[in-house]
XYZ file of C-alpha atoms in Angstrom:
432
model
C 292.600 -30.341 135.768
C 291.619 -33.079 138.228
C 293.917 -36.076 138.138
C 295.067 -38.628 140.715
C 298.248 -37.747 142.601
C 301.503 -39.128 141.315
C 302.939 -42.036 143.257
C 306.563 -41.163 143.969
C 308.419 -44.461 143.667
C 311.824 -43.403 144.966
C 313.200 -42.035 148.243
C 315.213 -38.861 148.454
C 316.591 -37.041 151.437
C 318.736 -33.926 151.801
C 322.347 -34.770 151.095
C 321.534 -38.319 149.912
C 324.236 -39.499 147.518
C 323.459 -43.214 147.106
C 320.362 -43.817 145.024
C 318.990 -45.902 142.163
C 319.315 -43.654 139.130
C 317.136 -45.841 136.899
C 314.325 -45.776 139.468
C 314.209 -41.982 139.365
C 314.427 -41.887 135.561
C 311.509 -44.323 135.264
C 309.374 -42.084 137.472
C 310.015 -38.919 135.451
C 309.667 -40.718 132.101
C 306.435 -42.566 132.923
C 303.335 -41.604 130.857
C 301.449 -40.827 134.093
C 304.083 -38.294 135.184
C 304.277 -36.682 131.739
C 300.493 -36.384 131.548
C 300.229 -35.052 135.136
C 302.541 -32.150 134.355
C 300.969 -31.516 130.946
C 297.591 -31.018 132.641
C 299.255 -28.339 134.757
C 300.794 -26.516 131.805
C 304.286 -28.047 131.680
C 305.707 -30.252 128.936
C 308.658 -32.238 130.275
C 311.826 -32.528 128.225
C 312.392 -35.817 126.400
C 314.965 -38.251 127.784
C 318.166 -38.739 125.798
C 319.394 -42.251 125.008
C 322.807 -43.644 124.137
C 323.554 -46.711 121.996
C 326.650 -48.672 122.983
C 328.950 -50.918 120.956
C 326.998 -53.949 122.172
C 323.903 -52.597 120.442
C 322.139 -51.892 123.748
C 320.358 -48.568 124.251
C 320.225 -46.994 127.709
C 318.751 -43.748 129.074
C 321.180 -40.964 129.942
C 321.169 -37.979 132.304
C 320.497 -35.697 129.337
C 317.124 -34.416 128.170
C 315.945 -32.151 125.368
C 313.077 -29.696 124.801
C 310.012 -30.999 122.989
C 309.359 -27.654 121.286
C 312.305 -26.320 119.250
C 313.215 -22.600 119.272
C 310.925 -20.500 117.096
C 313.647 -18.018 116.174
C 316.488 -18.552 113.705
C 318.798 -16.245 115.661
C 321.625 -17.623 117.778
C 320.598 -15.740 120.915
C 316.995 -15.769 122.152
C 316.245 -12.881 124.472
C 313.460 -13.685 126.954
C 311.865 -11.377 129.504
C 312.883 -11.787 133.158
C 312.430 -13.928 135.207
C 312.793 -16.536 132.458
C 316.159 -17.389 130.923
C 317.476 -15.980 127.723
C 319.553 -18.579 125.935
C 322.069 -19.293 123.231
C 320.993 -21.687 120.467
C 324.598 -22.872 120.082
C 324.650 -24.044 123.700
C 325.389 -27.692 122.874
C 327.085 -27.212 119.510
C 330.734 -28.271 119.595
C 333.161 -28.364 116.701
C 334.208 -31.855 115.680
C 331.384 -33.540 117.658
C 328.216 -35.203 116.310
C 325.216 -32.860 116.183
C 323.074 -32.813 119.318
C 319.476 -31.678 119.842
C 319.349 -27.974 120.658
C 319.272 -26.707 124.240
C 319.909 -30.047 125.868
C 320.218 -30.233 129.653
C 322.063 -32.650 131.922
C 320.993 -33.315 135.518
C 322.391 -36.195 137.565
C 320.590 -35.995 140.911
C 317.313 -37.373 139.604
C 315.421 -34.801 141.690
C 315.212 -32.137 138.983
C 313.717 -32.221 135.490
C 313.377 -29.554 132.843
C 310.246 -28.539 131.001
C 308.557 -25.884 128.869
C 305.465 -24.000 129.962
C 302.476 -23.100 127.786
C 304.488 -20.237 126.278
C 307.387 -22.639 125.528
C 309.594 -20.909 128.113
C 312.180 -23.112 129.789
C 311.821 -24.039 133.456
C 313.352 -26.415 135.994
C 311.151 -28.515 138.285
C 312.395 -29.994 141.560
C 310.591 -32.451 143.823
C 310.664 -31.575 147.544
C 309.139 -33.121 150.642
C 306.250 -31.313 152.294
C 306.778 -30.064 155.857
C 310.532 -29.545 155.424
C 312.718 -26.477 155.702
C 313.467 -26.700 151.988
C 309.763 -26.451 151.194
C 309.282 -23.603 153.678
C 312.140 -21.659 152.083
C 310.693 -22.203 148.605
C 307.220 -21.186 149.804
C 308.666 -18.014 151.349
C 310.503 -17.139 148.127
C 307.406 -17.778 146.019
C 305.668 -15.030 147.994
C 308.374 -12.395 147.471
C 308.408 -9.585 144.942
C 310.238 -10.560 141.743
C 312.172 -7.320 141.596
C 313.375 -7.766 145.180
C 314.625 -11.272 144.375
C 316.258 -10.010 141.192
C 318.081 -7.260 143.067
C 319.238 -9.716 145.727
C 320.340 -12.404 143.262
C 317.849 -15.071 144.302
C 316.323 -17.276 141.617
C 312.522 -16.923 141.929
C 310.063 -19.743 142.523
C 307.439 -19.454 139.778
C 305.021 -22.125 140.943
C 304.529 -24.780 143.635
C 302.509 -27.821 142.567
C 301.098 -29.986 145.412
C 301.141 -33.779 145.187
C 300.177 -35.922 148.198
C 302.998 -35.210 150.658
C 305.312 -33.706 148.058
C 305.639 -30.458 146.172
C 307.080 -29.697 142.771
C 308.887 -26.342 142.761
C 309.041 -24.620 139.372
C 311.887 -22.184 138.697
C 313.415 -20.628 135.579
C 315.919 -22.951 133.940
C 319.487 -22.077 134.897
C 322.832 -22.403 133.164
C 324.705 -25.682 133.217
C 328.088 -24.627 134.555
C 329.395 -21.487 136.170
C 332.835 -22.035 134.646
C 331.770 -22.689 131.049
C 333.115 -20.847 129.208
C 335.818 -19.687 131.590
C 336.179 -16.024 132.441
C 337.819 -13.462 130.210
C 337.796 -10.355 132.407
C 338.233 -9.615 136.095
C 334.843 -7.938 136.380
C 333.128 -11.243 135.566
C 334.574 -12.825 138.701
C 333.735 -9.723 140.730
C 330.123 -9.928 139.486
C 329.847 -13.530 140.667
C 331.264 -12.739 144.098
C 328.985 -9.719 144.452
C 325.933 -11.809 143.506
C 326.848 -14.512 146.028
C 327.236 -12.021 148.844
C 323.967 -10.279 148.027
C 322.100 -13.570 147.864
C 323.530 -14.930 151.119
C 322.987 -11.632 152.912
C 319.333 -11.643 151.818
C 318.809 -15.199 153.065
C 320.471 -14.487 156.413
C 318.419 -11.309 156.793
C 315.346 -13.564 156.737
C 316.905 -16.141 159.101
C 317.513 -18.672 156.331
C 320.727 -20.695 156.419
C 321.693 -22.069 153.041
C 323.715 -24.895 154.544
C 325.585 -26.141 151.458
C 327.566 -23.397 149.749
C 329.046 -24.640 146.475
C 329.544 -23.308 142.976
C 328.924 -26.598 141.206
C 325.560 -28.056 140.281
C 322.588 -25.787 140.927
C 323.429 -23.242 143.577
C 324.905 -20.466 141.496
C 323.542 -20.156 138.013
C 323.174 -17.852 135.076
C 319.772 -16.596 134.074
C 321.208 -17.148 130.619
C 321.764 -20.753 129.576
C 324.957 -19.800 127.779
C 327.019 -16.880 129.029
C 328.675 -15.513 125.930
C 330.796 -13.132 127.983
C 333.045 -12.191 125.110
C 330.163 -10.260 123.578
C 329.483 -8.585 126.946
C 325.968 -9.940 127.234
C 324.283 -9.164 130.550
C 324.549 -12.295 132.663
C 322.889 -12.605 136.028
C 323.801 -15.046 138.764
C 321.512 -16.284 141.502
C 321.263 -18.688 144.427
C 318.740 -21.391 143.675
C 319.126 -24.685 145.591
C 317.987 -25.176 149.195
C 318.424 -28.913 149.690
C 320.216 -28.503 153.059
C 318.662 -25.192 154.103
C 317.257 -24.378 157.522
C 314.693 -21.664 158.146
C 314.795 -20.358 161.700
C 311.770 -18.501 163.145
C 311.648 -14.790 162.179
C 312.041 -13.814 165.842
C 315.128 -15.986 166.429
C 318.328 -14.219 167.423
C 321.039 -15.271 164.966
C 323.743 -15.140 167.611
C 321.875 -17.763 169.653
C 321.249 -20.200 166.787
C 323.324 -23.375 167.118
C 323.207 -26.746 165.392
C 324.772 -30.096 166.392
C 328.146 -30.762 164.805
C 326.941 -33.633 162.620
C 324.580 -31.287 160.721
C 327.660 -29.881 158.970
C 328.790 -33.299 157.719
C 328.345 -34.109 154.046
C 328.049 -30.477 152.955
C 330.450 -28.390 150.882
C 330.993 -25.914 153.723
C 334.714 -26.580 154.099
C 335.523 -23.841 156.593
C 336.705 -26.313 159.287
C 334.260 -24.969 161.885
C 333.662 -28.483 163.238
C 337.082 -29.970 162.404
C 338.285 -29.766 166.017
C 335.605 -31.947 167.580
C 333.239 -29.053 168.268
C 329.893 -30.402 169.489
C 327.862 -27.592 167.930
C 328.361 -24.668 165.559
C 326.972 -21.359 164.346
C 325.163 -22.145 161.047
C 325.220 -18.524 159.852
C 328.974 -18.316 160.387
C 329.401 -21.673 158.622
C 327.567 -20.294 155.578
C 329.899 -17.305 155.411
C 332.950 -19.476 155.977
C 331.875 -21.927 153.291
C 331.371 -19.142 150.769
C 334.726 -17.635 151.723
C 336.442 -20.968 151.088
C 334.778 -21.158 147.665
C 336.030 -17.642 146.912
C 339.525 -18.599 148.060
C 339.746 -21.840 146.092
C 338.212 -20.524 142.884
C 339.164 -16.846 142.754
C 341.835 -16.328 145.402
C 344.701 -15.539 143.062
C 342.713 -12.571 141.699
C 343.720 -10.815 144.938
C 347.019 -10.086 143.176
C 345.028 -7.598 141.038
C 342.036 -6.771 143.233
C 343.835 -6.504 146.569
C 340.821 -6.096 148.867
C 339.868 -9.727 148.191
C 342.637 -10.841 150.571
C 341.210 -9.149 153.696
C 337.656 -9.984 152.579
C 338.327 -13.712 152.255
C 340.385 -13.886 155.451
C 337.611 -12.189 157.446
C 335.086 -14.613 155.958
C 337.107 -17.744 156.754
C 339.026 -16.945 159.944
C 339.145 -19.763 162.515
C 338.241 -17.172 165.170
C 334.514 -17.213 164.478
C 333.886 -14.318 166.864
C 335.906 -12.173 164.431
C 334.371 -13.570 161.248
C 332.310 -11.300 159.016
C 328.566 -11.801 158.933
C 327.077 -12.017 155.458
C 325.899 -8.397 155.603
C 329.275 -7.188 156.889
C 331.056 -9.010 154.066
C 328.685 -7.452 151.518
C 329.181 -3.935 152.908
C 332.970 -4.372 152.963
C 332.922 -5.706 149.392
C 330.823 -2.840 148.025
C 332.787 -0.139 149.847
C 336.146 -1.467 148.652
C 334.875 -2.159 145.122
C 333.925 1.501 144.751
C 337.632 2.335 145.187
C 338.828 -0.006 142.394
C 339.619 1.720 139.059
C 337.460 0.611 136.135
C 340.498 -0.374 134.074
C 341.549 -2.862 136.767
C 338.190 -4.612 136.466
C 338.685 -4.974 132.705
C 342.017 -6.741 133.004
C 342.183 -10.100 131.267
C 342.093 -13.249 133.397
C 344.314 -16.191 132.517
C 343.640 -18.300 135.595
C 341.909 -17.790 138.912
C 342.578 -21.041 140.748
C 345.498 -21.318 143.195
C 347.882 -24.247 142.816
C 347.376 -25.251 146.461
C 344.318 -26.211 148.461
C 342.713 -23.921 151.013
C 344.835 -23.602 154.206
C 347.941 -24.619 152.227
C 348.613 -21.288 150.600
C 348.766 -17.636 151.597
C 346.260 -15.439 149.781
C 348.356 -12.420 150.772
C 351.543 -13.597 149.048
C 351.001 -11.544 145.861
C 349.484 -8.505 147.588
C 351.755 -5.417 147.696
C 353.650 -5.067 150.990
C 352.237 -1.607 151.734
C 348.663 -2.864 151.267
C 349.318 -5.895 153.478
C 350.678 -3.621 156.195
C 347.694 -1.274 155.979
C 345.188 -4.125 156.272
C 347.103 -6.484 158.550
C 344.430 -6.318 161.244
C 342.146 -8.225 158.839
C 344.668 -10.997 158.325
C 343.817 -14.333 159.941
C 346.247 -15.053 162.801
C 348.008 -18.435 162.933
C 345.862 -21.299 164.178
C 346.665 -21.699 167.912
C 348.373 -24.887 169.061
C 345.402 -26.141 171.075
C 343.084 -25.921 168.030
C 345.684 -27.604 165.833
C 345.892 -30.392 168.410
C 342.120 -30.808 168.536
C 341.916 -30.962 164.740
C 344.692 -33.553 164.692
C 342.872 -35.666 167.286
C 339.526 -35.370 165.519
C 341.073 -36.312 162.167
C 342.418 -39.564 163.616
C 339.736 -40.433 166.175
C 336.955 -39.955 163.634
C 338.249 -43.012 161.802
C 337.170 -45.045 164.820
C 334.059 -43.066 165.687
C 333.286 -39.504 164.522
C 331.406 -38.793 167.767
C 334.277 -39.515 170.181
C 335.841 -36.064 170.394
C 332.609 -34.009 170.113
C 331.001 -36.011 172.939
C 334.138 -35.759 175.059
C 334.285 -31.996 174.596
C 330.564 -31.719 175.384
C 330.862 -33.653 178.655
C 333.951 -31.684 179.695
C 332.081 -28.466 178.927
C 329.193 -29.604 181.147
C 331.575 -30.482 183.981
C 333.312 -27.119 183.662
C 329.950 -25.374 183.778
C 328.924 -27.270 186.903
C 332.273 -26.525 188.565
C 331.987 -22.844 187.667
C 328.455 -22.681 189.092
C 329.444 -24.398 192.357
C 332.584 -22.263 192.701
C 330.590 -19.101 192.114
C 327.924 -20.158 194.655
C 330.432 -21.100 197.402
C 332.555 -17.997 197.159
C 329.627 -15.626 196.728
C 328.137 -17.136 199.945
C 331.361 -16.527 201.900
C 331.471 -12.938 200.742
C 327.849 -12.492 201.762
C 328.662 -13.743 205.312
C-alpha cells in the first residue's frame, strides 16, 4: 500500500471561515486523492454537479455514494459503531429524483466515503501536532462501548500523511432538527446525550471549545431519524476543531485562556463580554451548551420544569456558581427520574422561544410553587458594574477589541501590586 503522500493544496485553520471552496473541492476530487484513499480501503463519494440556465456545469457541496445500497428495504440496519440509515433520506415529494444517500458538507475539510464493506464513513483532515489531533488520537484509543455510553462518536482510523492526518469516523446525520421533534422525550434524549458527552470530555481535561448544534457537533448515528416510528436514535459529540486538551494532571480550576480564544466560537454565554482578559474554558463550555439548550429547547421548561433551574445554573453570569459539566449531568439525571413517563410522551409543537437568550425569562411558564421551591437556582439580575463593563466593551470593541481587556488587566496588576505592598507594610508594623 506504498504511495507518495498527498500534497495538500489548501490552508485550513481552526475557526477559519474565509477560504477558496473550489480549491478544496479540486483536492478531494483529484485522481491522486481518490486513488490514495482507495489504496487504504476507502472509496470516496462522487461529487455532485449542477447545470445552470447558462448551460454551465459547476461542482456543488453535495456528494453521493459510489456503491448503492444492497437491500431493497427502506431502512438499513447496520451494527454499531457504523450508521444505520434510511434509503428515503433524500427523497422529497414534488422534487426531481436525487441519488440515494447523498451528503452535503460545506467546510471543505470533510468528505464521505465507503469502506471495503461498503459502510458509510466521514473523513476529516486535521493538522498534526494540534490539540484537535491529540483529542482524536485519545478517542481512537478508547473502548467503543465506553464512547457509546458517553455519547462520543468514535474515531475508527487515523491515516498519516506528511504533516496531516485523516480522521475516519462513522458518517453522521445531516441535521439535528430534520425532521423536527414529535415528542418531549426526543428533546430530553438530546440534552442528556450532550451532557454525558461534555462531562466525559471534561473528565479527561478536554475542552470542546465550540458548542453548537448545527453542522457536525451533535449527530445521529442514524442518517435519517424516523422518530415517528420510534426507531432508536443515538446522538454524539463528534467535532473538535476548536478543542483544547490540557495535561491529565492539570487542575481544572486553575486552567485559564486569554479572552480572544473565545472569539469566533458559538459559545455565546457572555463570559468575555465585559472586557475580561481571561476566562475559564470549562465553564465556557458549560455556559455555551446551556445557551444552546435555552435557545433551542427553553420553552419545554413549561412542561419539564427542572429545565429552568438546570439552564440557569449552566448559564449564570456568576461563574463561581455555575454548574460544572458533571454537576449538570447529575442534576439532570436526578430530576429526570422524578418526571412521569406520560409527561415525556407529550407532543411538541415548538421548542424555540420567540426571544433571544437574555431577552426572555425561562421561568415565565413554570408554576409559581415550583419557582418558589427552586428560586435559589435562579440567576440573579446582572449587577450594574457588569452591565456597565459589557456596555463599554460592546462600544469600545468597534475601535479596538483589546482596549477594555488590556485596561482591566493592567488595573488588576496595579491592584495586586498595591495589595502586596499594603500587606507588607502593615504586617511589618505589627511585627515591630
